[in-house]
């Protein structure tokens, strides 16, 4: 990969050799095939692949209805932006948000910038960067997109695609949170998501399979604000940190290994 090019056509050069090396490393990452969009093979993919998608994430909650009417599994798409930048000490940090307390779902929770795909989005990269601009005012031209990870499946069966980008000039980004969606914008060290420090876990059960739900506690240095990062967001960041630092987390992930049902109906629930 050229030092001034990225997957989304960004033209900003990387500000350090480390960021350039990281971009080159991540650009070679090939997520496992898990497309749910090949019409003729829909049922086979559901049977063979969706279980893998689920097993990639520390699933959030354990009880939620799947569908009121039987239908084939066709999840809605969403994308989140894992926007990384380098601080003077050389550490990598990731931009996070605290969702608005006025939202009806997941209010006040920590999440990555992102949201559901819209009809005009050409791909997951555009979804993630568009949503980041709408939520926190992050101009897509400031971010070099370097790779796209395999999809995750949320508890509400939303297919979430993580997009990794590098912000080469942190000073150029002036957060402007959309008050309707975001209360706060902050950042945290990426490496914390593969360490066992400041982490707790709870054992949950989903469709008969036990798994661990991870909670990471983080306190900002200056403001001393405390945040809890958990569920889908924690699962995505564990995966991203493992890929960036090329090592597994220092704790047991214990993800569910079940296969998702081919047909979901009113009696299908997550236990």
PDB file of C-alpha atoms in Angstrom:
ATOM      1  CA  UNK A   1       0.000   0.000   0.000  1.00  0.00           C
ATOM      2  CA  UNK A   2       1.346   3.429  -0.905  1.00  0.00           C
ATOM      3  CA  UNK A   3       1.865   5.741   2.094  1.00  0.00           C
ATOM      4  CA  UNK A   4      -0.623   8.246   0.672  1.00  0.00           C
ATOM      5  CA  UNK A   5      -3.437   5.897  -0.366  1.00  0.00           C
ATOM      6  CA  UNK A   6      -6.159   4.067   1.495  1.00  0.00           C
ATOM      7  CA  UNK A   7      -9.138   1.840   0.791  1.00  0.00           C
ATOM      8  CA  UNK A   8     -11.478   4.824   0.693  1.00  0.00           C
ATOM      9  CA  UNK A   9      -9.283   6.872  -1.586  1.00  0.00           C
ATOM     10  CA  UNK A  10      -7.887   9.035   1.218  1.00  0.00           C
ATOM     11  CA  UNK A  11      -4.821  11.049   0.253  1.00  0.00           C
ATOM     12  CA  UNK A  12      -3.373  11.957   3.666  1.00  0.00           C
ATOM     13  CA  UNK A  13       0.133  10.566   4.251  1.00  0.00           C
ATOM     14  CA  UNK A  14       0.691   8.559   7.398  1.00  0.00           C
ATOM     15  CA  UNK A  15       2.388  10.644  10.066  1.00  0.00           C
ATOM     16  CA  UNK A  16       4.798   7.978  11.272  1.00  0.00           C
ATOM     17  CA  UNK A  17       6.529   4.860  10.070  1.00  0.00           C
ATOM     18  CA  UNK A  18       4.634   2.900  12.692  1.00  0.00           C
ATOM     19  CA  UNK A  19       1.269   3.971  11.298  1.00  0.00           C
ATOM     20  CA  UNK A  20       2.425   3.211   7.764  1.00  0.00           C
ATOM     21  CA  UNK A  21       3.611  -0.250   8.855  1.00  0.00           C
ATOM     22  CA  UNK A  22       0.297  -0.833  10.643  1.00  0.00           C
ATOM     23  CA  UNK A  23      -1.651   0.218   7.559  1.00  0.00           C
ATOM     24  CA  UNK A  24       0.377  -2.164   5.411  1.00  0.00           C
ATOM     25  CA  UNK A  25      -0.126  -4.969   7.913  1.00  0.00           C
ATOM     26  CA  UNK A  26      -3.885  -4.478   8.117  1.00  0.00           C
ATOM     27  CA  UNK A  27      -4.296  -4.021   4.371  1.00  0.00           C
ATOM     28  CA  UNK A  28      -3.300  -7.680   3.923  1.00  0.00           C
ATOM     29  CA  UNK A  29      -5.989  -8.911   6.286  1.00  0.00           C
ATOM     30  CA  UNK A  30      -8.610 -11.059   4.585  1.00  0.00           C
ATOM     31  CA  UNK A  31     -11.757 -11.644   6.648  1.00  0.00           C
ATOM     32  CA  UNK A  32     -13.244 -15.129   6.407  1.00  0.00           C
ATOM     33  CA  UNK A  33     -16.050 -15.406   3.841  1.00  0.00           C
ATOM     34  CA  UNK A  34     -19.379 -14.755   5.476  1.00  0.00           C
ATOM     35  CA  UNK A  35     -21.534 -13.067   2.865  1.00  0.00           C
ATOM     36  CA  UNK A  36     -25.260 -13.344   3.413  1.00  0.00           C
ATOM     37  CA  UNK A  37     -26.059 -11.625   0.138  1.00  0.00           C
ATOM     38  CA  UNK A  38     -25.662 -14.406  -2.435  1.00  0.00           C
ATOM     39  CA  UNK A  39     -29.282 -15.125  -3.229  1.00  0.00           C
ATOM     40  CA  UNK A  40     -28.937 -18.629  -4.662  1.00  0.00           C
ATOM     41  CA  UNK A  41     -26.816 -19.786  -1.741  1.00  0.00           C
ATOM     42  CA  UNK A  42     -28.729 -17.995   1.005  1.00  0.00           C
ATOM     43  CA  UNK A  43     -29.834 -21.068   2.924  1.00  0.00           C
ATOM     44  CA  UNK A  44     -26.446 -22.766   2.717  1.00  0.00           C
ATOM     45  CA  UNK A  45     -24.641 -19.660   3.937  1.00  0.00           C
ATOM     46  CA  UNK A  46     -27.060 -19.277   6.825  1.00  0.00           C
ATOM     47  CA  UNK A  47     -26.409 -22.858   7.831  1.00  0.00           C
ATOM     48  CA  UNK A  48     -22.635 -22.760   7.416  1.00  0.00           C
ATOM     49  CA  UNK A  49     -21.573 -19.199   8.134  1.00  0.00           C
ATOM     50  CA  UNK A  50     -23.839 -17.341  10.494  1.00  0.00           C
ATOM     51  CA  UNK A  51     -22.676 -19.427  13.420  1.00  0.00           C
ATOM     52  CA  UNK A  52     -19.164 -18.172  12.701  1.00  0.00           C
ATOM     53  CA  UNK A  53     -20.335 -14.581  12.641  1.00  0.00           C
ATOM     54  CA  UNK A  54     -21.957 -14.983  16.035  1.00  0.00           C
ATOM     55  CA  UNK A  55     -18.927 -16.734  17.489  1.00  0.00           C
ATOM     56  CA  UNK A  56     -16.735 -13.733  16.702  1.00  0.00           C
ATOM     57  CA  UNK A  57     -18.414 -11.454  19.217  1.00  0.00           C
ATOM     58  CA  UNK A  58     -18.896 -11.226  22.959  1.00  0.00           C
ATOM     59  CA  UNK A  59     -22.673 -11.225  22.636  1.00  0.00           C
ATOM     60  CA  UNK A  60     -24.487  -8.481  24.523  1.00  0.00           C
ATOM     61  CA  UNK A  61     -27.688  -9.732  26.199  1.00  0.00           C
ATOM     62  CA  UNK A  62     -29.184 -13.182  26.429  1.00  0.00           C
ATOM     63  CA  UNK A  63     -32.911 -12.781  25.982  1.00  0.00           C
ATOM     64  CA  UNK A  64     -34.565 -11.188  22.973  1.00  0.00           C
ATOM     65  CA  UNK A  65     -37.258 -12.363  20.549  1.00  0.00           C
ATOM     66  CA  UNK A  66     -36.008 -12.983  17.027  1.00  0.00           C
ATOM     67  CA  UNK A  67     -39.150 -12.613  14.974  1.00  0.00           C
ATOM     68  CA  UNK A  68     -42.908 -12.523  15.299  1.00  0.00           C
ATOM     69  CA  UNK A  69     -43.493 -14.144  11.912  1.00  0.00           C
ATOM     70  CA  UNK A  70     -41.487 -17.027  10.468  1.00  0.00           C
ATOM     71  CA  UNK A  71     -39.100 -15.906   7.753  1.00  0.00           C
ATOM     72  CA  UNK A  72     -35.658 -16.635   6.398  1.00  0.00           C
ATOM     73  CA  UNK A  73     -32.804 -14.981   8.248  1.00  0.00           C
ATOM     74  CA  UNK A  74     -31.842 -11.787   6.412  1.00  0.00           C
ATOM     75  CA  UNK A  75     -30.251  -9.413   8.927  1.00  0.00           C
ATOM     76  CA  UNK A  76     -30.144  -5.665   8.426  1.00  0.00           C
ATOM     77  CA  UNK A  77     -26.686  -4.229   7.858  1.00  0.00           C
ATOM     78  CA  UNK A  78     -24.769  -1.694   9.885  1.00  0.00           C
ATOM     79  CA  UNK A  79     -21.155  -0.554  10.116  1.00  0.00           C
ATOM     80  CA  UNK A  80     -18.984   0.993  12.818  1.00  0.00           C
ATOM     81  CA  UNK A  81     -15.747   2.933  12.498  1.00  0.00           C
ATOM     82  CA  UNK A  82     -12.741   1.869  14.554  1.00  0.00           C
ATOM     83  CA  UNK A  83     -10.824   5.127  14.187  1.00  0.00           C
ATOM     84  CA  UNK A  84      -7.268   4.813  15.498  1.00  0.00           C
ATOM     85  CA  UNK A  85      -4.668   7.505  16.100  1.00  0.00           C
ATOM     86  CA  UNK A  86      -1.199   7.682  17.601  1.00  0.00           C
ATOM     87  CA  UNK A  87      -0.255   9.805  20.615  1.00  0.00           C
ATOM     88  CA  UNK A  88       3.160  11.282  21.340  1.00  0.00           C
ATOM     89  CA  UNK A  89       4.136   8.288  23.456  1.00  0.00           C
ATOM     90  CA  UNK A  90       3.518   6.056  20.446  1.00  0.00           C
ATOM     91  CA  UNK A  91       0.432   4.349  21.858  1.00  0.00           C
ATOM     92  CA  UNK A  92      -2.601   3.702  19.683  1.00  0.00           C
ATOM     93  CA  UNK A  93      -5.963   5.024  20.829  1.00  0.00           C
ATOM     94  CA  UNK A  94      -9.493   4.526  19.527  1.00  0.00           C
ATOM     95  CA  UNK A  95     -12.281   7.118  19.320  1.00  0.00           C
ATOM     96  CA  UNK A  96     -15.447   6.202  21.240  1.00  0.00           C
ATOM     97  CA  UNK A  97     -18.762   7.844  22.016  1.00  0.00           C
ATOM     98  CA  UNK A  98     -21.196   7.874  24.888  1.00  0.00           C
ATOM     99  CA  UNK A  99     -24.663   7.572  23.421  1.00  0.00           C
ATOM    100  CA  UNK A 100     -27.217  10.218  24.238  1.00  0.00           C
ATOM    101  CA  UNK A 101     -29.197   9.675  27.419  1.00  0.00           C
ATOM    102  CA  UNK A 102     -32.281  10.709  25.433  1.00  0.00           C
ATOM    103  CA  UNK A 103     -32.145   7.729  23.073  1.00  0.00           C
ATOM    104  CA  UNK A 104     -34.755   5.016  23.546  1.00  0.00           C
ATOM    105  CA  UNK A 105     -32.284   2.142  23.049  1.00  0.00           C
ATOM    106  CA  UNK A 106     -28.820   1.705  24.593  1.00  0.00           C
ATOM    107  CA  UNK A 107     -28.992   5.219  26.056  1.00  0.00           C
ATOM    108  CA  UNK A 108     -25.834   6.300  27.851  1.00  0.00           C
ATOM    109  CA  UNK A 109     -23.840   3.291  26.645  1.00  0.00           C
ATOM    110  CA  UNK A 110     -20.378   3.485  25.110  1.00  0.00           C
ATOM    111  CA  UNK A 111     -20.217   2.657  21.423  1.00  0.00           C
ATOM    112  CA  UNK A 112     -18.135   3.099  18.303  1.00  0.00           C
ATOM    113  CA  UNK A 113     -19.276   5.726  15.788  1.00  0.00           C
ATOM    114  CA  UNK A 114     -21.559   4.067  13.246  1.00  0.00           C
ATOM    115  CA  UNK A 115     -25.058   2.958  12.446  1.00  0.00           C
ATOM    116  CA  UNK A 116     -27.393   1.250  10.017  1.00  0.00           C
ATOM    117  CA  UNK A 117     -26.759   1.258   6.293  1.00  0.00           C
ATOM    118  CA  UNK A 118     -28.827   3.567   4.142  1.00  0.00           C
ATOM    119  CA  UNK A 119     -29.981   2.879   0.601  1.00  0.00           C
ATOM    120  CA  UNK A 120     -27.492   5.304  -0.926  1.00  0.00           C
ATOM    121  CA  UNK A 121     -24.420   3.801   0.769  1.00  0.00           C
ATOM    122  CA  UNK A 122     -22.217   2.050  -1.759  1.00  0.00           C
ATOM    123  CA  UNK A 123     -20.471  -0.129   0.837  1.00  0.00           C
ATOM    124  CA  UNK A 124     -19.746  -0.633   4.541  1.00  0.00           C
ATOM    125  CA  UNK A 125     -16.933   1.926   4.441  1.00  0.00           C
ATOM    126  CA  UNK A 126     -19.310   4.640   3.310  1.00  0.00           C
ATOM    127  CA  UNK A 127     -21.831   3.635   5.978  1.00  0.00           C
ATOM    128  CA  UNK A 128     -19.232   3.822   8.761  1.00  0.00           C
ATOM    129  CA  UNK A 129     -17.666   7.109   7.655  1.00  0.00           C
ATOM    130  CA  UNK A 130     -21.011   8.769   6.898  1.00  0.00           C
ATOM    131  CA  UNK A 131     -22.358   7.840  10.308  1.00  0.00           C
ATOM    132  CA  UNK A 132     -19.162   9.036  12.022  1.00  0.00           C
ATOM    133  CA  UNK A 133     -19.506  12.405  10.328  1.00  0.00           C
ATOM    134  CA  UNK A 134     -23.192  12.668  11.295  1.00  0.00           C
ATOM    135  CA  UNK A 135     -22.587  11.593  14.900  1.00  0.00           C
ATOM    136  CA  UNK A 136     -19.342  13.332  15.860  1.00  0.00           C
ATOM    137  CA  UNK A 137     -18.379  15.570  12.939  1.00  0.00           C
ATOM    138  CA  UNK A 138     -15.460  13.404  11.781  1.00  0.00           C
ATOM    139  CA  UNK A 139     -14.659  14.394   8.186  1.00  0.00           C
ATOM    140  CA  UNK A 140     -14.075  11.195   6.144  1.00  0.00           C
ATOM    141  CA  UNK A 141     -11.198  12.902   4.327  1.00  0.00           C
ATOM    142  CA  UNK A 142      -9.218  12.883   7.594  1.00  0.00           C
ATOM    143  CA  UNK A 143      -9.366   9.095   7.881  1.00  0.00           C
ATOM    144  CA  UNK A 144      -7.368   6.546   5.919  1.00  0.00           C
ATOM    145  CA  UNK A 145      -9.415   3.350   5.797  1.00  0.00           C
ATOM    146  CA  UNK A 146      -7.070   0.365   5.942  1.00  0.00           C
ATOM    147  CA  UNK A 147      -9.258  -2.736   6.302  1.00  0.00           C
ATOM    148  CA  UNK A 148     -12.712  -4.142   6.961  1.00  0.00           C
ATOM    149  CA  UNK A 149     -13.276  -6.913   9.518  1.00  0.00           C
ATOM    150  CA  UNK A 150     -15.680  -9.828   9.440  1.00  0.00           C
ATOM    151  CA  UNK A 151     -19.270  -9.021  10.459  1.00  0.00           C
ATOM    152  CA  UNK A 152     -20.528  -9.345  14.002  1.00  0.00           C
ATOM    153  CA  UNK A 153     -24.083 -10.187  14.956  1.00  0.00           C
ATOM    154  CA  UNK A 154     -25.785  -8.094  17.621  1.00  0.00           C
ATOM    155  CA  UNK A 155     -28.395  -9.398  20.020  1.00  0.00           C
ATOM    156  CA  UNK A 156     -31.085  -7.853  17.807  1.00  0.00           C
ATOM    157  CA  UNK A 157     -29.672  -9.721  14.778  1.00  0.00           C
ATOM    158  CA  UNK A 158     -28.151  -6.629  13.223  1.00  0.00           C
ATOM    159  CA  UNK A 159     -25.172  -7.514  11.046  1.00  0.00           C
ATOM    160  CA  UNK A 160     -22.449  -5.071  12.109  1.00  0.00           C
ATOM    161  CA  UNK A 161     -19.304  -4.645   9.997  1.00  0.00           C
ATOM    162  CA  UNK A 162     -16.293  -3.025  11.722  1.00  0.00           C
ATOM    163  CA  UNK A 163     -14.220  -0.715   9.500  1.00  0.00           C
ATOM    164  CA  UNK A 164     -10.707   0.199  10.663  1.00  0.00           C
ATOM    165  CA  UNK A 165      -9.361   3.637   9.791  1.00  0.00           C
ATOM    166  CA  UNK A 166      -6.329   5.672  10.830  1.00  0.00           C
ATOM    167  CA  UNK A 167      -6.607   9.339  11.778  1.00  0.00           C
ATOM    168  CA  UNK A 168      -3.175  10.694  10.915  1.00  0.00           C
ATOM    169  CA  UNK A 169      -3.708  14.204  12.318  1.00  0.00           C
ATOM    170  CA  UNK A 170      -5.660  14.124  15.580  1.00  0.00           C
ATOM    171  CA  UNK A 171      -5.450  17.920  15.924  1.00  0.00           C
ATOM    172  CA  UNK A 172      -7.399  18.353  12.685  1.00  0.00           C
ATOM    173  CA  UNK A 173     -10.380  16.571  14.213  1.00  0.00           C
ATOM    174  CA  UNK A 174     -12.584  18.834  16.291  1.00  0.00           C
ATOM    175  CA  UNK A 175     -15.425  16.706  17.705  1.00  0.00           C
ATOM    176  CA  UNK A 176     -18.896  18.157  17.198  1.00  0.00           C
ATOM    177  CA  UNK A 177     -21.263  15.626  18.780  1.00  0.00           C
ATOM    178  CA  UNK A 178     -24.776  15.414  17.396  1.00  0.00           C
ATOM    179  CA  UNK A 179     -26.724  16.075  20.595  1.00  0.00           C
ATOM    180  CA  UNK A 180     -29.599  13.885  19.454  1.00  0.00           C
ATOM    181  CA  UNK A 181     -27.313  10.849  19.299  1.00  0.00           C
ATOM    182  CA  UNK A 182     -24.135  11.492  21.280  1.00  0.00           C
ATOM    183  CA  UNK A 183     -23.481  12.981  24.714  1.00  0.00           C
ATOM    184  CA  UNK A 184     -19.700  12.689  24.749  1.00  0.00           C
ATOM    185  CA  UNK A 185     -16.716  11.858  22.535  1.00  0.00           C
ATOM    186  CA  UNK A 186     -13.589  10.407  24.139  1.00  0.00           C
ATOM    187  CA  UNK A 187     -10.740   8.032  23.339  1.00  0.00           C
ATOM    188  CA  UNK A 188      -9.178   5.028  25.021  1.00  0.00           C
ATOM    189  CA  UNK A 189      -6.034   2.946  24.514  1.00  0.00           C
ATOM    190  CA  UNK A 190      -6.656   0.121  22.052  1.00  0.00           C
ATOM    191  CA  UNK A 191      -4.276  -2.229  23.851  1.00  0.00           C
ATOM    192  CA  UNK A 192      -6.492  -2.333  26.949  1.00  0.00           C
ATOM    193  CA  UNK A 193      -8.866  -4.643  25.086  1.00  0.00           C
ATOM    194  CA  UNK A 194      -6.390  -7.522  25.052  1.00  0.00           C
ATOM    195  CA  UNK A 195      -5.213  -6.982  28.631  1.00  0.00           C
ATOM    196  CA  UNK A 196      -6.768  -8.476  31.736  1.00  0.00           C
ATOM    197  CA  UNK A 197      -6.518  -5.249  33.724  1.00  0.00           C
ATOM    198  CA  UNK A 198      -9.662  -3.294  34.530  1.00  0.00           C
ATOM    199  CA  UNK A 199     -11.775  -6.113  33.105  1.00  0.00           C
ATOM    200  CA  UNK A 200     -14.580  -8.128  34.623  1.00  0.00           C
ATOM    201  CA  UNK A 201     -16.764 -10.809  33.132  1.00  0.00           C
ATOM    202  CA  UNK A 202     -20.169 -12.377  33.526  1.00  0.00           C
ATOM    203  CA  UNK A 203     -21.251 -15.774  32.304  1.00  0.00           C
ATOM    204  CA  UNK A 204     -24.422 -15.664  30.233  1.00  0.00           C
ATOM    205  CA  UNK A 205     -26.378 -18.165  28.184  1.00  0.00           C
ATOM    206  CA  UNK A 206     -27.651 -17.741  24.622  1.00  0.00           C
ATOM    207  CA  UNK A 207     -29.724 -20.449  22.924  1.00  0.00           C
ATOM    208  CA  UNK A 208     -28.346 -23.098  25.236  1.00  0.00           C
ATOM    209  CA  UNK A 209     -24.696 -22.055  24.916  1.00  0.00           C
ATOM    210  CA  UNK A 210     -22.796 -20.394  27.744  1.00  0.00           C
ATOM    211  CA  UNK A 211     -20.458 -17.523  26.977  1.00  0.00           C
ATOM    212  CA  UNK A 212     -18.575 -14.727  28.737  1.00  0.00           C
ATOM    213  CA  UNK A 213     -19.678 -11.111  28.580  1.00  0.00           C
ATOM    214  CA  UNK A 214     -16.716  -8.754  29.024  1.00  0.00           C
ATOM    215  CA  UNK A 215     -16.754  -5.373  30.780  1.00  0.00           C
ATOM    216  CA  UNK A 216     -13.820  -2.944  30.537  1.00  0.00           C
ATOM    217  CA  UNK A 217     -13.621  -0.019  32.964  1.00  0.00           C
ATOM    218  CA  UNK A 218     -11.820   3.088  31.740  1.00  0.00           C
ATOM    219  CA  UNK A 219     -11.138   6.424  33.433  1.00  0.00           C
ATOM    220  CA  UNK A 220      -9.880   9.438  31.491  1.00  0.00           C
ATOM    221  CA  UNK A 221      -6.632  10.959  32.736  1.00  0.00           C
ATOM    222  CA  UNK A 222      -7.597  14.637  32.792  1.00  0.00           C
ATOM    223  CA  UNK A 223     -11.331  14.759  33.487  1.00  0.00           C
ATOM    224  CA  UNK A 224     -11.345  11.558  35.571  1.00  0.00           C
ATOM    225  CA  UNK A 225     -14.544  10.479  33.834  1.00  0.00           C
ATOM    226  CA  UNK A 226     -15.386   6.809  34.108  1.00  0.00           C
ATOM    227  CA  UNK A 227     -16.795   4.661  31.306  1.00  0.00           C
ATOM    228  CA  UNK A 228     -17.809   1.020  30.986  1.00  0.00           C
ATOM    229  CA  UNK A 229     -17.198  -0.580  27.585  1.00  0.00           C
ATOM    230  CA  UNK A 230     -18.986  -3.891  27.136  1.00  0.00           C
ATOM    231  CA  UNK A 231     -21.105  -6.098  24.902  1.00  0.00           C
ATOM    232  CA  UNK A 232     -20.844  -5.744  21.148  1.00  0.00           C
ATOM    233  CA  UNK A 233     -18.474  -2.762  21.359  1.00  0.00           C
ATOM    234  CA  UNK A 234     -16.094  -4.665  23.630  1.00  0.00           C
ATOM    235  CA  UNK A 235     -16.270  -7.719  21.378  1.00  0.00           C
ATOM    236  CA  UNK A 236     -15.406  -5.689  18.283  1.00  0.00           C
ATOM    237  CA  UNK A 237     -12.495  -3.966  20.039  1.00  0.00           C
ATOM    238  CA  UNK A 238     -11.112  -7.246  21.404  1.00  0.00           C
ATOM    239  CA  UNK A 239     -11.016  -8.534  17.832  1.00  0.00           C
ATOM    240  CA  UNK A 240      -9.488  -5.321  16.472  1.00  0.00           C
ATOM    241  CA  UNK A 241      -6.820  -5.143  19.190  1.00  0.00           C
ATOM    242  CA  UNK A 242      -5.916  -8.802  18.676  1.00  0.00           C
ATOM    243  CA  UNK A 243      -5.442  -8.118  14.976  1.00  0.00           C
ATOM    244  CA  UNK A 244      -3.491  -4.877  15.398  1.00  0.00           C
ATOM    245  CA  UNK A 245      -1.135  -6.243  18.074  1.00  0.00           C
ATOM    246  CA  UNK A 246      -1.071  -9.713  16.484  1.00  0.00           C
ATOM    247  CA  UNK A 247      -1.700 -11.540  19.727  1.00  0.00           C
ATOM    248  CA  UNK A 248      -4.704 -13.094  21.452  1.00  0.00           C
ATOM    249  CA  UNK A 249      -6.242 -11.478  24.526  1.00  0.00           C
ATOM    250  CA  UNK A 250      -4.810 -12.359  27.929  1.00  0.00           C
ATOM    251  CA  UNK A 251      -8.149 -13.809  29.007  1.00  0.00           C
ATOM    252  CA  UNK A 252     -10.594 -16.461  27.925  1.00  0.00           C
ATOM    253  CA  UNK A 253     -13.157 -15.158  25.436  1.00  0.00           C
ATOM    254  CA  UNK A 254     -15.548 -18.168  25.513  1.00  0.00           C
ATOM    255  CA  UNK A 255     -17.858 -17.259  22.644  1.00  0.00           C
ATOM    256  CA  UNK A 256     -21.013 -19.228  21.794  1.00  0.00           C
ATOM    257  CA  UNK A 257     -20.448 -21.900  19.146  1.00  0.00           C
ATOM    258  CA  UNK A 258     -24.003 -22.722  18.128  1.00  0.00           C
ATOM    259  CA  UNK A 259     -25.265 -22.486  14.559  1.00  0.00           C
ATOM    260  CA  UNK A 260     -28.049 -20.086  13.813  1.00  0.00           C
ATOM    261  CA  UNK A 261     -31.393 -21.608  12.761  1.00  0.00           C
ATOM    262  CA  UNK A 262     -32.207 -21.611   9.052  1.00  0.00           C
ATOM    263  CA  UNK A 263     -35.741 -20.424   9.737  1.00  0.00           C
ATOM    264  CA  UNK A 264     -36.668 -18.132  12.598  1.00  0.00           C
ATOM    265  CA  UNK A 265     -40.167 -18.085  13.980  1.00  0.00           C
ATOM    266  CA  UNK A 266     -42.206 -16.807  16.856  1.00  0.00           C
ATOM    267  CA  UNK A 267     -41.062 -19.666  19.072  1.00  0.00           C
ATOM    268  CA  UNK A 268     -37.378 -19.021  18.383  1.00  0.00           C
ATOM    269  CA  UNK A 269     -35.849 -17.098  21.273  1.00  0.00           C
ATOM    270  CA  UNK A 270     -32.364 -16.481  22.587  1.00  0.00           C
ATOM    271  CA  UNK A 271     -31.970 -18.172  25.926  1.00  0.00           C
TER     272      UNK A 271
END
